């Protein structure tokens, strides 16, 4: 009887240890996932607070034929239209508009490269940096000829890898619901 009790106690002890081990493994996975999400939120917040990225967002999000005020280093504002911004991205000269427009998209592509690097390193998941990236990548995709050429020319490989994660970059969504994009795309093609 004593051997039977010892065997039962040992078996229950082993079973308890296995359950505890499994619980700790699940808890550790949840904690790691929480840290990934927190890192992603931190990166997205940093991107959204960047003055240059705010300029890029303003350009990408502007309404039909309106002007957007791009902020410079001194706190001044410079009115710019979307078509002017697109031409500035293609311009090899350092025009006044290019000096404001290119740094905006350079900053955006910098963060996209940072996101890609963080995904590659296993620090974040794509879903952690999905918003607002996916929204703006959808708009960038409508001008893939311009922005894709820019990314290629300056060899922004990690930014390119990040862009290529989205179907809206690889196969841009038809512009039927994007009147400004449709008109501007007609003018740039």
PDB file of N, CA, C and O in Angstrom, residues 38-87:
ATOM      1  N   UNK A  38       3.624  46.040 -28.100  1.00  0.00           N
ATOM      2  CA  UNK A  38       4.045  47.289 -27.471  1.00  0.00           C
ATOM      3  C   UNK A  38       5.167  47.950 -28.279  1.00  0.00           C
ATOM      4  O   UNK A  38       5.165  49.172 -28.486  1.00  0.00           O
ATOM      5  N   UNK A  39       6.110  47.155 -28.761  1.00  0.00           N
ATOM      6  CA  UNK A  39       7.192  47.693 -29.596  1.00  0.00           C
ATOM      7  C   UNK A  39       6.633  48.277 -30.889  1.00  0.00           C
ATOM      8  O   UNK A  39       7.066  49.342 -31.346  1.00  0.00           O
ATOM      9  N   UNK A  40       5.688  47.580 -31.492  1.00  0.00           N
ATOM     10  CA  UNK A  40       5.053  48.069 -32.711  1.00  0.00           C
ATOM     11  C   UNK A  40       4.335  49.380 -32.480  1.00  0.00           C
ATOM     12  O   UNK A  40       4.470  50.322 -33.277  1.00  0.00           O
ATOM     13  N   UNK A  41       3.569  49.468 -31.398  1.00  0.00           N
ATOM     14  CA  UNK A  41       2.868  50.715 -31.069  1.00  0.00           C
ATOM     15  C   UNK A  41       3.855  51.860 -30.867  1.00  0.00           C
ATOM     16  O   UNK A  41       3.633  52.987 -31.306  1.00  0.00           O
ATOM     17  N   UNK A  42       4.965  51.563 -30.221  1.00  0.00           N
ATOM     18  CA  UNK A  42       5.981  52.576 -29.975  1.00  0.00           C
ATOM     19  C   UNK A  42       6.578  53.082 -31.295  1.00  0.00           C
ATOM     20  O   UNK A  42       6.756  54.295 -31.480  1.00  0.00           O
ATOM     21  N   UNK A  43       6.875  52.174 -32.215  1.00  0.00           N
ATOM     22  CA  UNK A  43       7.411  52.570 -33.518  1.00  0.00           C
ATOM     23  C   UNK A  43       6.405  53.405 -34.310  1.00  0.00           C
ATOM     24  O   UNK A  43       6.761  54.415 -34.915  1.00  0.00           O
ATOM     25  N   UNK A  44       5.152  52.970 -34.298  1.00  0.00           N
ATOM     26  CA  UNK A  44       4.114  53.704 -35.032  1.00  0.00           C
ATOM     27  C   UNK A  44       3.914  55.092 -34.432  1.00  0.00           C
ATOM     28  O   UNK A  44       3.795  56.080 -35.156  1.00  0.00           O
ATOM     29  N   UNK A  45       3.904  55.182 -33.114  1.00  0.00           N
ATOM     30  CA  UNK A  45       3.753  56.469 -32.448  1.00  0.00           C
ATOM     31  C   UNK A  45       4.907  57.397 -32.812  1.00  0.00           C
ATOM     32  O   UNK A  45       4.696  58.572 -33.130  1.00  0.00           O
ATOM     33  N   UNK A  46       6.121  56.863 -32.788  1.00  0.00           N
ATOM     34  CA  UNK A  46       7.290  57.669 -33.158  1.00  0.00           C
ATOM     35  C   UNK A  46       7.159  58.168 -34.598  1.00  0.00           C
ATOM     36  O   UNK A  46       7.425  59.330 -34.886  1.00  0.00           O
ATOM     37  N   UNK A  47       6.728  57.292 -35.501  1.00  0.00           N
ATOM     38  CA  UNK A  47       6.549  57.690 -36.895  1.00  0.00           C
ATOM     39  C   UNK A  47       5.508  58.800 -37.011  1.00  0.00           C
ATOM     40  O   UNK A  47       5.737  59.803 -37.693  1.00  0.00           O
ATOM     41  N   UNK A  48       4.381  58.629 -36.359  1.00  0.00           N
ATOM     42  CA  UNK A  48       3.283  59.595 -36.477  1.00  0.00           C
ATOM     43  C   UNK A  48       3.602  60.944 -35.845  1.00  0.00           C
ATOM     44  O   UNK A  48       2.976  61.942 -36.177  1.00  0.00           O
ATOM     45  N   UNK A  49       4.567  60.987 -34.952  1.00  0.00           N
ATOM     46  CA  UNK A  49       4.961  62.244 -34.320  1.00  0.00           C
ATOM     47  C   UNK A  49       6.073  62.959 -35.079  1.00  0.00           C
ATOM     48  O   UNK A  49       6.385  64.107 -34.780  1.00  0.00           O
ATOM     49  N   UNK A  50       6.671  62.301 -36.057  1.00  0.00           N
ATOM     50  CA  UNK A  50       7.766  62.884 -36.839  1.00  0.00           C
ATOM     51  C   UNK A  50       7.213  63.980 -37.757  1.00  0.00           C
ATOM     52  O   UNK A  50       6.280  63.752 -38.519  1.00  0.00           O
ATOM     53  N   UNK A  51       7.793  65.184 -37.691  1.00  0.00           N
ATOM     54  CA  UNK A  51       7.304  66.316 -38.489  1.00  0.00           C
ATOM     55  C   UNK A  51       7.342  66.016 -39.979  1.00  0.00           C
ATOM     56  O   UNK A  51       6.401  66.333 -40.707  1.00  0.00           O
ATOM     57  N   UNK A  52       8.411  65.419 -40.460  1.00  0.00           N
ATOM     58  CA  UNK A  52       8.528  65.111 -41.883  1.00  0.00           C
ATOM     59  C   UNK A  52       7.469  64.097 -42.313  1.00  0.00           C
ATOM     60  O   UNK A  52       6.864  64.229 -43.381  1.00  0.00           O
ATOM     61  N   UNK A  53       7.252  63.096 -41.494  1.00  0.00           N
ATOM     62  CA  UNK A  53       6.234  62.089 -41.822  1.00  0.00           C
ATOM     63  C   UNK A  53       4.850  62.737 -41.830  1.00  0.00           C
ATOM     64  O   UNK A  53       4.020  62.419 -42.687  1.00  0.00           O
ATOM     65  N   UNK A  54       4.613  63.665 -40.915  1.00  0.00           N
ATOM     66  CA  UNK A  54       3.335  64.385 -40.920  1.00  0.00           C
ATOM     67  C   UNK A  54       3.144  65.116 -42.249  1.00  0.00           C
ATOM     68  O   UNK A  54       2.030  65.172 -42.778  1.00  0.00           O
ATOM     69  N   UNK A  55       4.224  65.677 -42.797  1.00  0.00           N
ATOM     70  CA  UNK A  55       4.143  66.323 -44.109  1.00  0.00           C
ATOM     71  C   UNK A  55       3.773  65.294 -45.190  1.00  0.00           C
ATOM     72  O   UNK A  55       2.932  65.568 -46.047  1.00  0.00           O
ATOM     73  N   UNK A  56       4.402  64.134 -45.149  1.00  0.00           N
ATOM     74  CA  UNK A  56       4.083  63.086 -46.132  1.00  0.00           C
ATOM     75  C   UNK A  56       2.622  62.654 -45.993  1.00  0.00           C
ATOM     76  O   UNK A  56       1.910  62.511 -46.993  1.00  0.00           O
ATOM     77  N   UNK A  57       2.163  62.444 -44.758  1.00  0.00           N
ATOM     78  CA  UNK A  57       0.771  62.069 -44.531  1.00  0.00           C
ATOM     79  C   UNK A  57      -0.173  63.138 -45.067  1.00  0.00           C
ATOM     80  O   UNK A  57      -1.195  62.828 -45.683  1.00  0.00           O
ATOM     81  N   UNK A  58       0.161  64.407 -44.812  1.00  0.00           N
ATOM     82  CA  UNK A  58      -0.693  65.506 -45.282  1.00  0.00           C
ATOM     83  C   UNK A  58      -0.782  65.486 -46.803  1.00  0.00           C
ATOM     84  O   UNK A  58      -1.864  65.674 -47.375  1.00  0.00           O
ATOM     85  N   UNK A  59       0.341  65.258 -47.472  1.00  0.00           N
ATOM     86  CA  UNK A  59       0.336  65.201 -48.934  1.00  0.00           C
ATOM     87  C   UNK A  59      -0.485  64.013 -49.440  1.00  0.00           C
ATOM     88  O   UNK A  59      -1.290  64.155 -50.365  1.00  0.00           O
ATOM     89  N   UNK A  60      -0.285  62.868 -48.831  1.00  0.00           N
ATOM     90  CA  UNK A  60      -0.988  61.660 -49.289  1.00  0.00           C
ATOM     91  C   UNK A  60      -2.482  61.723 -48.994  1.00  0.00           C
ATOM     92  O   UNK A  60      -3.275  61.109 -49.699  1.00  0.00           O
ATOM     93  N   UNK A  61      -2.852  62.464 -47.974  1.00  0.00           N
ATOM     94  CA  UNK A  61      -4.238  62.476 -47.515  1.00  0.00           C
ATOM     95  C   UNK A  61      -5.014  63.709 -47.973  1.00  0.00           C
ATOM     96  O   UNK A  61      -6.145  63.912 -47.565  1.00  0.00           O
ATOM     97  N   UNK A  62      -4.415  64.543 -48.826  1.00  0.00           N
ATOM     98  CA  UNK A  62      -5.076  65.792 -49.202  1.00  0.00           C
ATOM     99  C   UNK A  62      -6.252  65.542 -50.147  1.00  0.00           C
ATOM    100  O   UNK A  62      -6.301  64.547 -50.840  1.00  0.00           O
ATOM    101  N   UNK A  63      -7.179  66.460 -50.128  1.00  0.00           N
ATOM    102  CA  UNK A  63      -8.376  66.393 -50.965  1.00  0.00           C
ATOM    103  C   UNK A  63      -8.081  66.912 -52.369  1.00  0.00           C
ATOM    104  O   UNK A  63      -7.042  67.513 -52.619  1.00  0.00           O
ATOM    105  N   UNK A  64      -9.037  66.723 -53.258  1.00  0.00           N
ATOM    106  CA  UNK A  64      -8.906  67.141 -54.652  1.00  0.00           C
ATOM    107  C   UNK A  64      -8.473  68.593 -54.783  1.00  0.00           C
ATOM    108  O   UNK A  64      -9.090  69.487 -54.212  1.00  0.00           O
ATOM    109  N   UNK A  65      -7.431  68.803 -55.566  1.00  0.00           N
ATOM    110  CA  UNK A  65      -6.970  70.142 -55.972  1.00  0.00           C
ATOM    111  C   UNK A  65      -6.812  71.147 -54.835  1.00  0.00           C
ATOM    112  O   UNK A  65      -6.865  72.341 -55.062  1.00  0.00           O
ATOM    113  N   UNK A  66      -6.658  70.684 -53.622  1.00  0.00           N
ATOM    114  CA  UNK A  66      -6.417  71.603 -52.517  1.00  0.00           C
ATOM    115  C   UNK A  66      -4.916  71.736 -52.307  1.00  0.00           C
ATOM    116  O   UNK A  66      -4.132  70.990 -52.871  1.00  0.00           O
ATOM    117  N   UNK A  67      -4.558  72.690 -51.508  1.00  0.00           N
ATOM    118  CA  UNK A  67      -3.162  72.861 -51.141  1.00  0.00           C
ATOM    119  C   UNK A  67      -2.994  72.395 -49.703  1.00  0.00           C
ATOM    120  O   UNK A  67      -3.902  72.513 -48.895  1.00  0.00           O
ATOM    121  N   UNK A  68      -1.830  71.874 -49.431  1.00  0.00           N
ATOM    122  CA  UNK A  68      -1.513  71.473 -48.067  1.00  0.00           C
ATOM    123  C   UNK A  68      -0.306  72.297 -47.628  1.00  0.00           C
ATOM    124  O   UNK A  68       0.561  72.629 -48.436  1.00  0.00           O
ATOM    125  N   UNK A  69      -0.284  72.658 -46.361  1.00  0.00           N
ATOM    126  CA  UNK A  69       0.817  73.447 -45.818  1.00  0.00           C
ATOM    127  C   UNK A  69       1.876  72.508 -45.255  1.00  0.00           C
ATOM    128  O   UNK A  69       1.641  71.821 -44.267  1.00  0.00           O
ATOM    129  N   UNK A  70       3.029  72.474 -45.914  1.00  0.00           N
ATOM    130  CA  UNK A  70       4.151  71.677 -45.421  1.00  0.00           C
ATOM    131  C   UNK A  70       4.965  72.534 -44.470  1.00  0.00           C
ATOM    132  O   UNK A  70       5.250  73.695 -44.755  1.00  0.00           O
ATOM    133  N   UNK A  71       5.322  71.956 -43.339  1.00  0.00           N
ATOM    134  CA  UNK A  71       6.081  72.693 -42.333  1.00  0.00           C
ATOM    135  C   UNK A  71       7.581  72.470 -42.548  1.00  0.00           C
ATOM    136  O   UNK A  71       8.014  71.352 -42.785  1.00  0.00           O
ATOM    137  N   UNK A  72       8.360  73.553 -42.435  1.00  0.00           N
ATOM    138  CA  UNK A  72       9.807  73.439 -42.585  1.00  0.00           C
ATOM    139  C   UNK A  72      10.479  73.419 -41.212  1.00  0.00           C
ATOM    140  O   UNK A  72       9.809  73.499 -40.178  1.00  0.00           O
ATOM    141  N   UNK A  73      11.804  73.314 -41.207  1.00  0.00           N
ATOM    142  CA  UNK A  73      12.561  73.233 -39.951  1.00  0.00           C
ATOM    143  C   UNK A  73      12.387  74.460 -39.064  1.00  0.00           C
ATOM    144  O   UNK A  73      12.442  74.365 -37.840  1.00  0.00           O
ATOM    145  N   UNK A  74      12.166  75.611 -39.686  1.00  0.00           N
ATOM    146  CA  UNK A  74      12.035  76.858 -38.924  1.00  0.00           C
ATOM    147  C   UNK A  74      10.608  77.094 -38.428  1.00  0.00           C
ATOM    148  O   UNK A  74      10.328  78.100 -37.792  1.00  0.00           O
ATOM    149  N   UNK A  75       9.698  76.166 -38.731  1.00  0.00           N
ATOM    150  CA  UNK A  75       8.314  76.325 -38.301  1.00  0.00           C
ATOM    151  C   UNK A  75       7.451  77.041 -39.315  1.00  0.00           C
ATOM    152  O   UNK A  75       6.259  77.250 -39.073  1.00  0.00           O
ATOM    153  N   UNK A  76       8.039  77.427 -40.445  1.00  0.00           N
ATOM    154  CA  UNK A  76       7.263  78.079 -41.501  1.00  0.00           C
ATOM    155  C   UNK A  76       6.412  77.077 -42.259  1.00  0.00           C
ATOM    156  O   UNK A  76       6.616  75.863 -42.171  1.00  0.00           O
ATOM    157  N   UNK A  77       5.446  77.592 -42.983  1.00  0.00           N
ATOM    158  CA  UNK A  77       4.556  76.737 -43.776  1.00  0.00           C
ATOM    159  C   UNK A  77       4.643  77.126 -45.241  1.00  0.00           C
ATOM    160  O   UNK A  77       4.744  78.311 -45.579  1.00  0.00           O
ATOM    161  N   UNK A  78       4.613  76.111 -46.101  1.00  0.00           N
ATOM    162  CA  UNK A  78       4.714  76.319 -47.547  1.00  0.00           C
ATOM    163  C   UNK A  78       3.580  75.548 -48.215  1.00  0.00           C
ATOM    164  O   UNK A  78       3.507  74.320 -48.097  1.00  0.00           O
ATOM    165  N   UNK A  79       2.705  76.267 -48.910  1.00  0.00           N
ATOM    166  CA  UNK A  79       1.564  75.645 -49.580  1.00  0.00           C
ATOM    167  C   UNK A  79       2.055  74.828 -50.776  1.00  0.00           C
ATOM    168  O   UNK A  79       2.879  75.284 -51.562  1.00  0.00           O
ATOM    169  N   UNK A  80       1.548  73.598 -50.886  1.00  0.00           N
ATOM    170  CA  UNK A  80       1.947  72.692 -51.960  1.00  0.00           C
ATOM    171  C   UNK A  80       0.734  71.911 -52.433  1.00  0.00           C
ATOM    172  O   UNK A  80      -0.080  71.476 -51.633  1.00  0.00           O
ATOM    173  N   UNK A  81       0.646  71.728 -53.731  1.00  0.00           N
ATOM    174  CA  UNK A  81      -0.397  70.883 -54.314  1.00  0.00           C
ATOM    175  C   UNK A  81       0.191  69.500 -54.596  1.00  0.00           C
ATOM    176  O   UNK A  81       1.405  69.344 -54.731  1.00  0.00           O
ATOM    177  N   UNK A  82      -0.680  68.522 -54.718  1.00  0.00           N
ATOM    178  CA  UNK A  82      -0.261  67.143 -54.945  1.00  0.00           C
ATOM    179  C   UNK A  82       0.557  67.006 -56.221  1.00  0.00           C
ATOM    180  O   UNK A  82       1.607  66.359 -56.231  1.00  0.00           O
ATOM    181  N   UNK A  83       0.108  67.598 -57.300  1.00  0.00           N
ATOM    182  CA  UNK A  83       0.833  67.489 -58.568  1.00  0.00           C
ATOM    183  C   UNK A  83       2.238  68.056 -58.441  1.00  0.00           C
ATOM    184  O   UNK A  83       3.189  67.495 -58.987  1.00  0.00           O
ATOM    185  N   UNK A  84       2.379  69.138 -57.710  1.00  0.00           N
ATOM    186  CA  UNK A  84       3.693  69.736 -57.481  1.00  0.00           C
ATOM    187  C   UNK A  84       4.572  68.765 -56.690  1.00  0.00           C
ATOM    188  O   UNK A  84       5.758  68.612 -56.972  1.00  0.00           O
ATOM    189  N   UNK A  85       3.965  68.106 -55.712  1.00  0.00           N
ATOM    190  CA  UNK A  85       4.705  67.135 -54.899  1.00  0.00           C
ATOM    191  C   UNK A  85       5.185  65.968 -55.753  1.00  0.00           C
ATOM    192  O   UNK A  85       6.335  65.523 -55.623  1.00  0.00           O
ATOM    193  N   UNK A  86       4.324  65.470 -56.631  1.00  0.00           N
ATOM    194  CA  UNK A  86       4.700  64.354 -57.506  1.00  0.00           C
ATOM    195  C   UNK A  86       5.859  64.772 -58.411  1.00  0.00           C
ATOM    196  O   UNK A  86       6.832  64.032 -58.577  1.00  0.00           O
ATOM    197  N   UNK A  87       5.775  65.958 -58.966  1.00  0.00           N
ATOM    198  CA  UNK A  87       6.865  66.445 -59.821  1.00  0.00           C
ATOM    199  C   UNK A  87       8.151  66.624 -59.020  1.00  0.00           C
ATOM    200  O   UNK A  87       9.242  66.350 -59.522  1.00  0.00           O
TER     201      UNK A  87
END
